[in-house]
Amino acid sequence: MSSRRYACMDTLGLKWDRLAGVTTDGCPNLTGKNVGLLKRMQDKVTEIDTDQKLVFLHCIIHQHVLCKSLLKINHVVDVVTKIVNFIRARALNHKQFVALLEDHESEHSDIGYHTAVRWLSLGKVLKRVWDLKTEIREFCQMKGKDIPELSDEDCMADFAFAVDVTALMNELNTKLQGRGLFVHEMHTLVKAFMRKMLFLSSQVESNNLTHMQTLKEVTPSADHLHRYSSMLGALHCEFLRRFEDLRTIEDEMHMISSPFTCSVDNAPSDVQLELIDLQSDAVLAEHFKSGCLLDFYSSLKEETFPNMKRHAQKIFFTANFDPNIVDDNEEDNEEPEEETEEGLGLEPYRFEPAIASDSGSESESESSGDDDGDHGDFGRLQNADW
């Protein structure tokens, strides 16, 4: 089995001595401590270079999607799904509802389906149904359809909270899917979101709904506010738990993203002297301010800053699954199902641009692509060949 896995590396043209890290979706036969693929890959790399340590991460966007299970808003989603299906499932109902919106000169011209496999679509549908709740009530009364939840204060409070919190998570999801983001930038977005959850939890507990505009439209009781505050706090704790692996390389990420302000004492021992040389160079400091990180580290001389370049290589090529794939997670389960040996597959990570070395050789610049093919629920390798 191991030989088959190693053969994938050779077939894909990936060099073991250039391997910087592996990002997975948490599948058990990948992450097992004793016989998992990651353990075997580290053992293989150690045979070549005893000092080489791979970075193993769980896909950031995939982790973010899994955190939604803490929200416990299924009762709201079920009602919204029932409403949308009632309107859209029958052509006559749909036509009459669209005509009603036109008569009311509504801001929205229609109502869309919630696609179960798309977390982003859920937030959009919740917001759309909330905005059209008055027209929906009128339409249901006209058709003799009783949906008591639309008149229930408790249900509407939960609905309003669900609209606000899914909007916040959708905002983070969209930012994480931005092109060209490095892992330290994604980590910054996640940390900011966790701080927001603590801040909002405190505000909601004290009935300050400044940043929860939809919830502000209703009058939630003290019990509701306490429950919502607890849910936001639990969401913060879940993010903290799931992104624990990023904290293991947090100092290294900070060193690479802010080399002129980071502490030399907290830097890895192999780069401390190089870091002092770097921070003492005024020319490099100006170059760092005026250019992008890739250009800056590409300009460093290999003979002067070999370890700094190596650490930057590892951080830059610590990547994630294609967000178009991980957002298609249909299940709310804690972890993905275990994959079979026969289903194991690996795919090389494509990155553009590559960082050139000082040897004069040109590094290949490979596009990440927008392919919608099936990448499989396995790992994405970061083969950082500078």
Coordinates of C-alpha atoms in Angstrom, one line a residue:
M1 CA 0.0 0.0 0.0
S2 CA 2.8 2.4 0.9
S3 CA 4.6 1.7 -2.4
R4 CA 1.4 2.7 -4.3
R5 CA 1.2 6.0 -2.4
Y6 CA 4.9 6.8 -3.0
A7 CA 4.4 5.9 -6.7
C8 CA 1.8 8.7 -6.9
M9 CA 4.5 11.2 -6.0
D10 CA 6.8 9.9 -8.7
T11 CA 4.0 9.8 -11.3
L12 CA 3.1 13.4 -10.5
G13 CA 6.7 14.5 -10.6
L14 CA 6.7 15.6 -7.0
K15 CA 10.1 15.7 -5.2
W16 CA 10.2 14.4 -1.7
D17 CA 13.0 16.8 -0.7
R18 CA 10.9 19.8 -1.9
L19 CA 7.8 18.8 0.0
A20 CA 6.7 21.6 2.3
G21 CA 3.4 20.4 3.7
V22 CA 0.1 18.5 3.2
T23 CA -3.4 19.8 3.7
T24 CA -6.2 17.3 4.3
D25 CA -9.9 17.2 5.0
G26 CA -9.3 15.3 8.2
C27 CA -10.1 11.8 6.8
P28 CA -9.0 9.2 9.4
N29 CA -6.8 7.1 7.1
L30 CA -4.9 10.3 6.2
T31 CA -4.4 11.6 9.7
G32 CA -3.8 8.4 11.7
K33 CA -0.9 8.9 14.1
N34 CA 0.5 5.4 13.6
V35 CA -0.3 4.2 10.1
G36 CA -2.0 7.2 8.5
L37 CA -0.7 8.6 5.2
L38 CA 0.7 11.8 6.9
K39 CA 2.7 9.7 9.3
R40 CA 4.1 7.6 6.5
M41 CA 4.9 10.7 4.4
Q42 CA 6.8 12.2 7.3
D43 CA 8.7 9.0 7.8
K44 CA 9.6 9.0 4.1
V45 CA 10.8 12.6 4.2
T46 CA 12.8 11.9 7.4
E47 CA 14.7 9.1 5.6
I48 CA 15.9 11.7 3.1
D49 CA 16.5 14.6 5.5
T50 CA 16.2 14.1 9.3
D51 CA 15.8 17.8 9.9
Q52 CA 12.9 18.3 7.4
K53 CA 9.5 18.6 9.2
L54 CA 6.3 18.8 7.1
V55 CA 3.4 21.1 7.9
F56 CA 0.2 19.2 8.3
L57 CA -3.0 21.3 8.3
H58 CA -6.7 20.6 8.0
C59 CA -8.2 22.7 5.2
I60 CA -9.1 26.1 6.6
I61 CA -12.3 26.6 4.6
H62 CA -13.4 23.0 5.2
Q63 CA -13.0 23.6 9.0
H64 CA -15.0 26.8 8.7
V65 CA -17.9 24.9 7.0
L66 CA -17.9 22.2 9.7
C67 CA -18.3 24.8 12.5
K68 CA -21.8 25.6 11.3
S69 CA -23.1 22.5 13.1
L70 CA -22.8 24.5 16.4
L71 CA -25.5 27.0 15.4
K72 CA -28.4 24.6 15.8
I73 CA -30.7 26.4 13.4
N74 CA -32.2 23.3 11.7
H75 CA -35.7 24.3 13.0
V76 CA -35.4 27.6 11.2
V77 CA -34.0 26.0 8.0
D78 CA -36.9 23.5 8.0
V79 CA -39.5 26.2 8.0
V80 CA -37.7 28.3 5.4
T81 CA -37.4 25.1 3.2
K82 CA -41.1 24.4 3.6
I83 CA -42.0 28.0 2.6
V84 CA -39.7 28.0 -0.5
N85 CA -40.9 24.6 -1.6
F86 CA -44.6 25.6 -1.3
I87 CA -43.9 28.6 -3.5
R88 CA -41.5 27.1 -6.0
A89 CA -42.7 23.5 -6.3
R90 CA -45.9 24.4 -8.2
A91 CA -45.7 26.5 -11.3
L92 CA -49.0 28.3 -10.5
N93 CA -48.0 29.2 -7.0
H94 CA -44.6 30.5 -8.2
K95 CA -46.2 32.6 -11.0
Q96 CA -48.8 34.1 -8.6
F97 CA -46.1 34.9 -6.0
V98 CA -43.9 36.7 -8.5
A99 CA -47.0 38.7 -9.6
L100 CA -47.6 39.6 -6.0
L101 CA -44.0 40.9 -5.6
E102 CA -44.5 43.0 -8.8
D103 CA -47.7 44.5 -7.4
H104 CA -45.9 45.4 -4.2
E105 CA -42.9 46.8 -6.1
S106 CA -40.8 44.6 -3.9
E107 CA -37.0 45.0 -3.9
H108 CA -36.7 41.3 -4.7
S109 CA -38.4 39.8 -7.8
D110 CA -38.3 36.2 -6.8
I111 CA -37.4 33.7 -4.1
G112 CA -34.7 31.0 -4.7
Y113 CA -34.2 27.4 -3.6
H114 CA -31.8 26.6 -0.8
T115 CA -29.2 24.2 -2.2
A116 CA -28.5 21.8 0.6
V117 CA -24.8 21.3 -0.3
R118 CA -24.0 25.0 -0.4
W119 CA -23.5 26.8 2.9
L120 CA -23.4 30.2 1.2
S121 CA -26.7 29.6 -0.4
L122 CA -28.3 29.0 2.9
G123 CA -27.5 32.4 4.2
K124 CA -28.7 34.1 1.1
V125 CA -32.0 32.2 1.1
L126 CA -32.6 33.0 4.8
K127 CA -32.0 36.7 4.1
R128 CA -34.3 36.7 1.1
V129 CA -37.1 35.0 2.9
W130 CA -36.7 37.4 5.9
D131 CA -36.9 40.4 3.6
L132 CA -40.0 39.0 1.9
K133 CA -41.7 37.8 5.1
T134 CA -44.6 40.3 4.8
E135 CA -45.3 39.3 1.2
I136 CA -45.0 35.6 2.1
R137 CA -47.5 35.9 4.9
E138 CA -50.0 37.6 2.6
F139 CA -49.5 35.0 -0.1
C140 CA -49.9 32.1 2.3
Q141 CA -53.1 33.6 3.6
M142 CA -54.4 34.1 0.1
K143 CA -53.6 30.4 -0.7
G144 CA -55.0 29.1 2.6
K145 CA -51.6 27.8 3.6
D146 CA -51.0 28.0 7.4
I147 CA -47.4 28.6 8.5
P148 CA -47.8 29.4 12.2
E149 CA -44.0 29.9 12.6
L150 CA -44.3 33.2 10.7
S151 CA -46.5 34.6 13.5
D152 CA -44.7 33.1 16.4
E153 CA -42.4 35.6 18.3
D154 CA -40.0 32.9 19.4
C155 CA -39.6 31.4 16.0
M156 CA -39.1 34.9 14.4
A157 CA -36.5 35.7 16.9
D158 CA -34.6 32.5 16.1
F159 CA -35.1 33.3 12.4
A160 CA -33.6 36.8 12.8
F161 CA -30.6 35.5 14.7
A162 CA -30.0 32.8 12.1
V163 CA -30.0 35.5 9.3
D164 CA -27.4 37.6 11.2
V165 CA -25.1 34.8 12.2
T166 CA -25.1 33.1 8.7
A167 CA -24.4 36.5 7.1
L168 CA -21.3 36.8 9.3
M169 CA -20.1 33.3 8.5
N170 CA -20.8 33.9 4.8
E171 CA -18.7 37.0 4.9
L172 CA -15.8 35.0 6.3
N173 CA -16.3 32.2 3.8
T174 CA -16.2 34.6 0.9
K175 CA -13.0 36.3 2.2
L176 CA -11.3 32.9 2.7
Q177 CA -12.1 32.0 -0.9
G178 CA -10.2 35.0 -2.2
R179 CA -7.6 34.3 -4.8
G180 CA -3.9 34.5 -3.9
L181 CA -4.4 34.3 -0.2
F182 CA -1.5 32.8 1.8
V183 CA -2.1 30.7 4.9
H184 CA -1.1 33.6 7.3
E185 CA -3.6 35.9 5.7
M186 CA -6.4 33.3 6.1
H187 CA -5.3 32.7 9.7
T188 CA -5.7 36.5 10.3
L189 CA -9.2 36.4 8.9
V190 CA -10.1 33.4 11.2
K191 CA -8.6 35.1 14.2
A192 CA -10.6 38.3 13.5
F193 CA -13.8 36.3 13.2
M194 CA -13.2 34.6 16.5
R195 CA -12.7 38.0 18.2
K196 CA -15.9 39.2 16.6
M197 CA -17.8 36.2 18.1
L198 CA -16.6 37.0 21.6
F199 CA -17.4 40.7 21.1
L200 CA -20.9 40.0 19.8
S201 CA -21.5 37.4 22.5
S202 CA -20.9 40.0 25.1
Q203 CA -23.0 42.7 23.3
V204 CA -25.9 40.3 22.8
E205 CA -25.9 39.3 26.4
S206 CA -26.2 43.0 27.4
N207 CA -29.0 43.5 24.8
N208 CA -26.8 45.7 22.6
L209 CA -27.8 44.7 19.1
T210 CA -25.9 47.3 17.1
H211 CA -24.2 44.7 14.9
M212 CA -27.1 42.3 14.8
Q213 CA -29.5 44.4 12.6
T214 CA -31.9 41.7 11.8
L215 CA -32.3 40.6 15.4
K216 CA -32.8 44.2 16.3
E217 CA -36.0 44.3 14.2
V218 CA -37.7 41.9 16.7
T219 CA -37.9 42.1 20.4
P220 CA -36.0 39.1 21.8
S221 CA -36.6 38.2 25.4
A222 CA -33.8 38.0 28.0
D223 CA -33.8 34.2 27.7
H224 CA -33.4 34.4 23.9
L225 CA -30.5 36.9 24.3
H226 CA -28.8 34.6 26.8
R227 CA -29.2 31.6 24.4
Y228 CA -27.9 33.6 21.4
S229 CA -24.9 34.9 23.4
S230 CA -24.1 31.3 24.4
M231 CA -24.3 30.1 20.8
L232 CA -21.9 32.8 19.7
G233 CA -19.5 31.9 22.5
A234 CA -19.7 28.2 21.6
L235 CA -19.0 29.1 17.9
H236 CA -15.9 30.9 19.1
C237 CA -14.8 27.9 21.1
E238 CA -15.4 25.6 18.1
F239 CA -13.3 27.8 15.9
L240 CA -10.6 27.8 18.5
R241 CA -10.6 24.0 18.7
R242 CA -10.7 23.3 15.0
F243 CA -8.0 25.7 14.1
E244 CA -5.6 24.6 16.8
D245 CA -3.2 23.2 14.1
L246 CA -2.6 26.7 12.8
R247 CA -1.4 27.9 16.2
T248 CA 1.5 25.5 16.0
I249 CA 3.0 27.6 13.2
E250 CA 1.7 31.0 14.3
D251 CA 5.1 32.3 15.3
E252 CA 6.6 31.2 12.0
M253 CA 3.7 32.8 10.0
H254 CA 4.2 36.0 11.8
M255 CA 8.0 35.9 11.2
I256 CA 7.5 35.5 7.4
S257 CA 4.6 38.0 7.1
S258 CA 6.3 40.7 9.4
P259 CA 10.1 39.9 9.4
F260 CA 11.1 43.4 10.4
T261 CA 8.9 43.7 13.5
C262 CA 8.8 40.1 14.8
S263 CA 10.9 39.1 17.8
V264 CA 14.2 37.4 17.1
D265 CA 13.9 35.6 20.4
N266 CA 10.7 33.9 19.3
A267 CA 12.1 32.9 15.8
P268 CA 13.4 29.4 15.1
S269 CA 17.0 29.1 16.1
D270 CA 18.2 28.4 12.5
V271 CA 17.0 31.9 11.3
Q272 CA 17.7 34.1 14.3
L273 CA 21.1 35.4 13.0
E274 CA 19.7 35.8 9.5
L275 CA 16.8 37.7 10.9
I276 CA 19.1 40.1 12.7
D277 CA 20.9 40.7 9.4
L278 CA 17.6 41.2 7.6
Q279 CA 16.2 43.7 10.2
S280 CA 19.4 45.7 10.1
D281 CA 19.3 46.2 6.3
A282 CA 17.5 49.5 5.5
V283 CA 17.4 48.8 1.8
L284 CA 15.6 45.5 2.3
A285 CA 13.2 47.2 4.7
E286 CA 12.2 49.7 2.0
H287 CA 11.9 46.9 -0.5
F288 CA 9.6 45.0 1.9
K289 CA 7.3 48.0 2.3
S290 CA 7.1 48.6 -1.5
G291 CA 6.6 45.1 -2.9
C292 CA 4.7 41.9 -2.3
L293 CA 5.9 39.1 -0.1
L294 CA 6.7 36.8 -3.0
D295 CA 8.8 39.4 -4.7
F296 CA 10.6 40.3 -1.5
Y297 CA 11.6 36.7 -0.6
S298 CA 12.5 36.0 -4.2
S299 CA 15.0 38.9 -4.1
L300 CA 16.8 37.6 -1.0
K301 CA 20.2 36.1 -1.8
E302 CA 20.4 32.4 -1.2
E303 CA 23.9 32.5 0.2
T304 CA 22.9 35.2 2.8
F305 CA 19.3 34.1 3.8
P306 CA 19.0 30.4 3.0
N307 CA 17.0 29.5 6.0
M308 CA 14.7 32.5 5.8
K309 CA 13.9 31.5 2.2
R310 CA 13.3 27.9 3.2
H311 CA 10.8 29.0 6.0
A312 CA 9.1 31.4 3.6
Q313 CA 8.8 28.6 1.1
K314 CA 7.0 26.4 3.6
I315 CA 4.5 29.1 4.6
F316 CA 3.8 30.2 1.1
F317 CA 3.1 26.7 -0.1
T318 CA 0.9 25.7 2.8
A319 CA -2.3 25.6 0.8
N320 CA -6.0 24.6 1.0
F321 CA -8.5 22.6 -0.9
D322 CA -10.3 24.2 -3.7
P323 CA -13.1 26.2 -1.9
N324 CA -15.6 25.2 -4.6
I325 CA -15.1 21.6 -3.5
V326 CA -15.1 21.9 0.3
D327 CA -18.2 24.1 0.3
D328 CA -20.1 21.2 -1.3
N329 CA -20.0 19.3 2.0
E330 CA -23.4 17.7 2.1
E331 CA -23.2 16.3 5.6
D332 CA -23.2 18.1 9.0
N333 CA -21.1 15.3 10.5
E334 CA -18.1 16.2 12.7
E335 CA -15.6 14.4 10.5
P336 CA -15.7 13.0 6.9
E337 CA -16.2 9.3 6.4
E338 CA -13.2 7.1 6.3
E339 CA -11.9 6.5 2.8
T340 CA -11.0 3.0 1.5
E341 CA -7.5 2.1 0.4
E342 CA -8.7 1.7 -3.2
G343 CA -10.0 5.3 -3.2
L344 CA -6.8 6.9 -2.2
G345 CA -5.5 9.6 -4.5
L346 CA -3.1 12.5 -4.4
E347 CA -3.0 15.7 -6.5
P348 CA -0.2 18.2 -6.8
Y349 CA -0.8 21.8 -5.7
R350 CA -0.5 24.3 -8.6
F351 CA 0.7 27.8 -7.6
E352 CA 1.5 30.9 -9.5
P353 CA 3.9 32.6 -9.4
A354 CA 6.8 30.5 -8.2
I355 CA 9.7 32.1 -6.3
A356 CA 12.9 32.1 -8.3
S357 CA 16.3 31.3 -6.8
D358 CA 19.4 33.2 -7.5
S359 CA 20.9 30.4 -9.6
G360 CA 19.5 32.0 -12.8
S361 CA 17.3 29.0 -13.5
E362 CA 13.7 29.8 -14.3
S363 CA 11.0 28.4 -12.0
E364 CA 8.0 27.0 -13.6
S365 CA 4.9 29.2 -13.2
E366 CA 1.9 27.0 -13.0
S367 CA -1.7 28.2 -12.8
S368 CA -4.0 27.1 -10.0
G369 CA -6.8 26.7 -12.6
D370 CA -10.5 26.8 -12.2
D371 CA -11.2 23.2 -13.0
D372 CA -14.4 21.7 -11.6
G373 CA -13.2 18.1 -11.7
D374 CA -13.3 15.7 -8.8
H375 CA -10.2 16.2 -6.7
G376 CA -11.2 13.6 -4.2
D377 CA -11.5 13.9 -0.4
F378 CA -7.9 13.4 0.2
G379 CA -4.8 15.6 0.6
R380 CA -3.4 18.4 -1.4
L381 CA 0.4 18.4 -1.5
Q382 CA 2.6 21.5 -1.5
N383 CA 5.6 20.7 -3.6
A384 CA 7.5 24.0 -3.3
D385 CA 10.1 23.8 -6.0
W386 CA 11.8 27.2 -6.1

